[in-house]
Amino acid sequence: MSRFPENFLWGGATSAAQVEGGRCEDGKGLSHLDYVYYRGPKIPCNFMLKKDLEKAKAEEATLNFPNRRGIDFFHRYREDIALLAEMGFKSFRMSISWTRLFPTGKEETPCPEGVEFYHNVFRELHKYNIEPLVTMIHYELPITFVDEFNGWESPQIIPYCMKYLRFLIDEYKDEVTYWLTFNEINMVTAVPWLGGGILLDRYEELEIPKTFRPFGPLPEKMAKRWDQASHQALHHQFIASAMIVKYAHETAPRCRIGNMFNLHHLYPETPSPKDAYRALEETEYNMFFCDVMAGGAYPAWIKAYYRRHNIEIQWYEGYEEILKEGKVDFIGLSYYLSSVVTADPQRQERIGNFMRLLQNPHLETSEFGWQIDPIALRISLNELRDRFHLPIWIVENGIGAFETLTEDRTVHDNYRISYLRSHINAMADAIEDGVDLMGYTPWGCIDLVSCSLVSMSKRYGFVYVDADDEGNGTYDRYRKDSFYWYKKVIATNGEDLSD
Ligand code: BG6
């Protein structure tokens, strides 16, 4: 008997900005991610200040914008979905590009070609009995709203967003059962530009030192601005999310809507009570995003946290009622790595998927320094079960690596097989522990543009895409070793994990 339920939703995950390309085709508008430019194979670039956006606009003709190309899924989706079907996918996580439907976000009616594009994708998926899992907003917002409102910092974005979200439910509710509202909603506080289209220095001078690194210690004024703007934006996203969950429950009762947060498991560095308390604080902060979306209320302690950090939220009118009425049906999460925390603020660093992290001597890391820890996944799944009593879907997980096509036109990615095997075993253990796990969609099932590096060279896929960081290449697809392995895993419902 399989350790996984019979209807377990095996699959893979992508996002529109990272795969679609077709940037201005059929009337598509530009999103804030279309302005993020490539700066080198290992340089994080998804943190932008005013001067970066000005440069992106002024030098639009010469800078390299990989998100504008994606992997050309816009033209090749039939071929790509056939490859997913060949692996036996039961589900496929994708997102809808807000600007393909509403190019500036302000149009009264959506762009018909964009609407038809997603109908075509859903039709193609259903042809192979693959369930779409659709992220409504995978970071992207129309650039218009960055220019006019400083992104999600202003509540003015909410009515426009609601028009877009209601349209999604009205138009696609018969084709899409499973939805996620905001991708990794906690990213708006970790990386305000990425998660919220916020330029931190838009309204005030922040005296940014020449040596400034967005993931190192922050200058005081900037830290304050960061906390304030991003938590205000988060409040607006919570509201929009709850309103659309309520709307979907009322108008599309067959749909099931999840939240999506980046799960961050933390260990104290030592048994010192101070380190243990730091780990608890960070864990509570990580769970806070679920507390609001699944529990339907801000936890009591967060208001004290806001006071301590001088964060003053302008509460949206009637927010308590809205949150209560818009609780999600399942928990969606991404999980890549665990971290170690210390009570000593001088020794804390920020690397690896934008999170704070100390080296854990018991763990190996990926070549990007992300600590590989399947047991933390099991522990966290147990904690989530006890806290929320909801089904859980692991909607992202995986290992990024530099890879090249071998002479035999494949990639021998045994490290990926071993990463996924250990995490699938941890999932099976968690199910045995009583966790209600719905599905597993590893990240970047086809190579795609990396989010942090905005490059092609950091790859996650079962399928190799022949494209480089500059956009050279045929864009042809090649099956990696992990392709055949994952196909067998799905065919045996997670029983045969052997090489
Ligand atoms: C998650 C995002 O944070 O991690 C994805 O939802 C992203 O969009 C993924 O691509 C992996 O991060 P990266 O930076 O390696 O692409």
PDB file of N, CA and C and ligand atoms in Angstrom, residues 15 18 138-139 183-184 187 260 262 334 336 353-354 370 396 443 448-453 458 460, ligand 1:
ATOM      1  N   SER A  15       5.824  30.209 -12.456  1.00  0.00           N
ATOM      2  CA  SER A  15       5.062  31.456 -12.361  1.00  0.00           C
ATOM      3  C   SER A  15       5.114  32.157 -13.706  1.00  0.00           C
ATOM      4  N   GLN A  18       8.196  34.224 -14.757  1.00  0.00           N
ATOM      5  CA  GLN A  18       9.432  33.475 -14.931  1.00  0.00           C
ATOM      6  C   GLN A  18       9.414  32.523 -16.126  1.00  0.00           C
ATOM      7  N   HIS A 138       1.554  36.160  -8.397  1.00  0.00           N
ATOM      8  CA  HIS A 138       2.890  35.656  -8.055  1.00  0.00           C
ATOM      9  C   HIS A 138       3.827  36.861  -8.146  1.00  0.00           C
ATOM     10  N   TYR A 139       3.837  37.642  -7.123  1.00  0.00           N
ATOM     11  CA  TYR A 139       4.623  38.879  -6.981  1.00  0.00           C
ATOM     12  C   TYR A 139       4.206  40.018  -7.923  1.00  0.00           C
ATOM     13  N   ASN A 183       1.453  34.727  -3.857  1.00  0.00           N
ATOM     14  CA  ASN A 183       2.634  33.894  -3.680  1.00  0.00           C
ATOM     15  C   ASN A 183       3.487  34.420  -2.520  1.00  0.00           C
ATOM     16  N   GLU A 184       3.951  33.514  -1.670  1.00  0.00           N
ATOM     17  CA  GLU A 184       4.878  33.871  -0.573  1.00  0.00           C
ATOM     18  C   GLU A 184       4.569  35.265  -0.033  1.00  0.00           C
ATOM     19  N   MET A 187       7.053  37.538   1.570  1.00  0.00           N
ATOM     20  CA  MET A 187       8.153  38.193   0.854  1.00  0.00           C
ATOM     21  C   MET A 187       8.001  39.707   0.817  1.00  0.00           C
ATOM     22  N   MET A 260      -0.374  31.161   0.598  1.00  0.00           N
ATOM     23  CA  MET A 260       0.932  30.645   0.213  1.00  0.00           C
ATOM     24  C   MET A 260       1.983  31.458   0.947  1.00  0.00           C
ATOM     25  N   ASN A 262       6.208  31.379   2.616  1.00  0.00           N
ATOM     26  CA  ASN A 262       7.512  30.717   2.595  1.00  0.00           C
ATOM     27  C   ASN A 262       7.789  30.179   3.993  1.00  0.00           C
ATOM     28  N   SER A 334       5.904  27.185   0.455  1.00  0.00           N
ATOM     29  CA  SER A 334       7.142  26.826  -0.221  1.00  0.00           C
ATOM     30  C   SER A 334       8.142  26.463   0.861  1.00  0.00           C
ATOM     31  N   TYR A 336      12.344  25.380   1.163  1.00  0.00           N
ATOM     32  CA  TYR A 336      13.640  25.088   0.542  1.00  0.00           C
ATOM     33  C   TYR A 336      14.719  24.733   1.549  1.00  0.00           C
ATOM     34  N   ASN A 353      17.548  32.567  -0.140  1.00  0.00           N
ATOM     35  CA  ASN A 353      16.130  32.847  -0.272  1.00  0.00           C
ATOM     36  C   ASN A 353      15.691  34.009   0.610  1.00  0.00           C
ATOM     37  N   PHE A 354      16.535  34.993   0.739  1.00  0.00           N
ATOM     38  CA  PHE A 354      16.263  36.257   1.412  1.00  0.00           C
ATOM     39  C   PHE A 354      16.092  36.143   2.924  1.00  0.00           C
ATOM     40  N   TRP A 370      22.128  27.172   0.284  1.00  0.00           N
ATOM     41  CA  TRP A 370      20.841  26.896   0.929  1.00  0.00           C
ATOM     42  C   TRP A 370      20.972  25.550   1.664  1.00  0.00           C
ATOM     43  N   GLU A 396       5.897  24.526  -3.469  1.00  0.00           N
ATOM     44  CA  GLU A 396       7.262  24.777  -3.988  1.00  0.00           C
ATOM     45  C   GLU A 396       8.265  24.050  -3.111  1.00  0.00           C
ATOM     46  N   TRP A 443       9.384  23.131  -7.402  1.00  0.00           N
ATOM     47  CA  TRP A 443       9.561  24.401  -8.111  1.00  0.00           C
ATOM     48  C   TRP A 443      10.298  24.220  -9.442  1.00  0.00           C
ATOM     49  N   LEU A 448      13.505  27.698 -15.556  1.00  0.00           N
ATOM     50  CA  LEU A 448      12.872  29.007 -15.761  1.00  0.00           C
ATOM     51  C   LEU A 448      13.794  30.087 -15.218  1.00  0.00           C
ATOM     52  N   VAL A 449      13.377  31.317 -15.337  1.00  0.00           N
ATOM     53  CA  VAL A 449      14.215  32.426 -14.881  1.00  0.00           C
ATOM     54  C   VAL A 449      14.214  32.447 -13.345  1.00  0.00           C
ATOM     55  N   SER A 450      15.413  32.489 -12.760  1.00  0.00           N
ATOM     56  CA  SER A 450      15.500  32.529 -11.296  1.00  0.00           C
ATOM     57  C   SER A 450      14.922  33.845 -10.782  1.00  0.00           C
ATOM     58  N   CYS A 451      14.296  33.760  -9.625  1.00  0.00           N
ATOM     59  CA  CYS A 451      13.668  34.960  -9.075  1.00  0.00           C
ATOM     60  C   CYS A 451      14.710  35.883  -8.440  1.00  0.00           C
ATOM     61  N   SER A 452      15.568  35.352  -7.592  1.00  0.00           N
ATOM     62  CA  SER A 452      16.519  36.222  -6.890  1.00  0.00           C
ATOM     63  C   SER A 452      17.598  36.742  -7.829  1.00  0.00           C
ATOM     64  N   LEU A 453      18.062  35.898  -8.752  1.00  0.00           N
ATOM     65  CA  LEU A 453      19.193  36.282  -9.608  1.00  0.00           C
ATOM     66  C   LEU A 453      18.744  36.789 -10.979  1.00  0.00           C
ATOM     67  N   LYS A 458      20.614  29.568 -12.948  1.00  0.00           N
ATOM     68  CA  LYS A 458      20.235  28.809 -11.749  1.00  0.00           C
ATOM     69  C   LYS A 458      18.995  28.002 -12.114  1.00  0.00           C
ATOM     70  N   TYR A 460      16.225  24.596 -11.851  1.00  0.00           N
ATOM     71  CA  TYR A 460      15.515  23.689 -10.927  1.00  0.00           C
ATOM     72  C   TYR A 460      14.850  22.515 -11.645  1.00  0.00           C
TER      73      TYR A 460
HETATM   74  C1  BG6 B   1      10.338  31.294  -4.270  1.00  0.00           C
HETATM   75  C2  BG6 B   1       9.530  31.993  -5.331  1.00  0.00           C
HETATM   76  O1  BG6 B   1      10.795  32.252  -3.380  1.00  0.00           O
HETATM   77  O2  BG6 B   1      11.535  30.705  -4.603  1.00  0.00           O
HETATM   78  C3  BG6 B   1       9.890  31.631  -6.765  1.00  0.00           C
HETATM   79  O3  BG6 B   1       8.154  31.820  -5.141  1.00  0.00           O
HETATM   80  C4  BG6 B   1      11.394  31.477  -6.864  1.00  0.00           C
HETATM   81  O4  BG6 B   1       9.357  32.610  -7.614  1.00  0.00           O
HETATM   82  C5  BG6 B   1      11.833  30.340  -5.951  1.00  0.00           C
HETATM   83  O5  BG6 B   1      11.875  31.308  -8.156  1.00  0.00           O
HETATM   84  C6  BG6 B   1      13.305  29.997  -6.018  1.00  0.00           C
HETATM   85  O6  BG6 B   1      14.086  31.140  -5.842  1.00  0.00           O
HETATM   86  P1  BG6 B   1      15.251  31.482  -6.870  1.00  0.00           P
HETATM   87  O7  BG6 B   1      15.734  32.805  -6.440  1.00  0.00           O
HETATM   88  O8  BG6 B   1      16.251  30.413  -6.702  1.00  0.00           O
HETATM   89  O9  BG6 B   1      14.627  31.499  -8.206  1.00  0.00           O
END
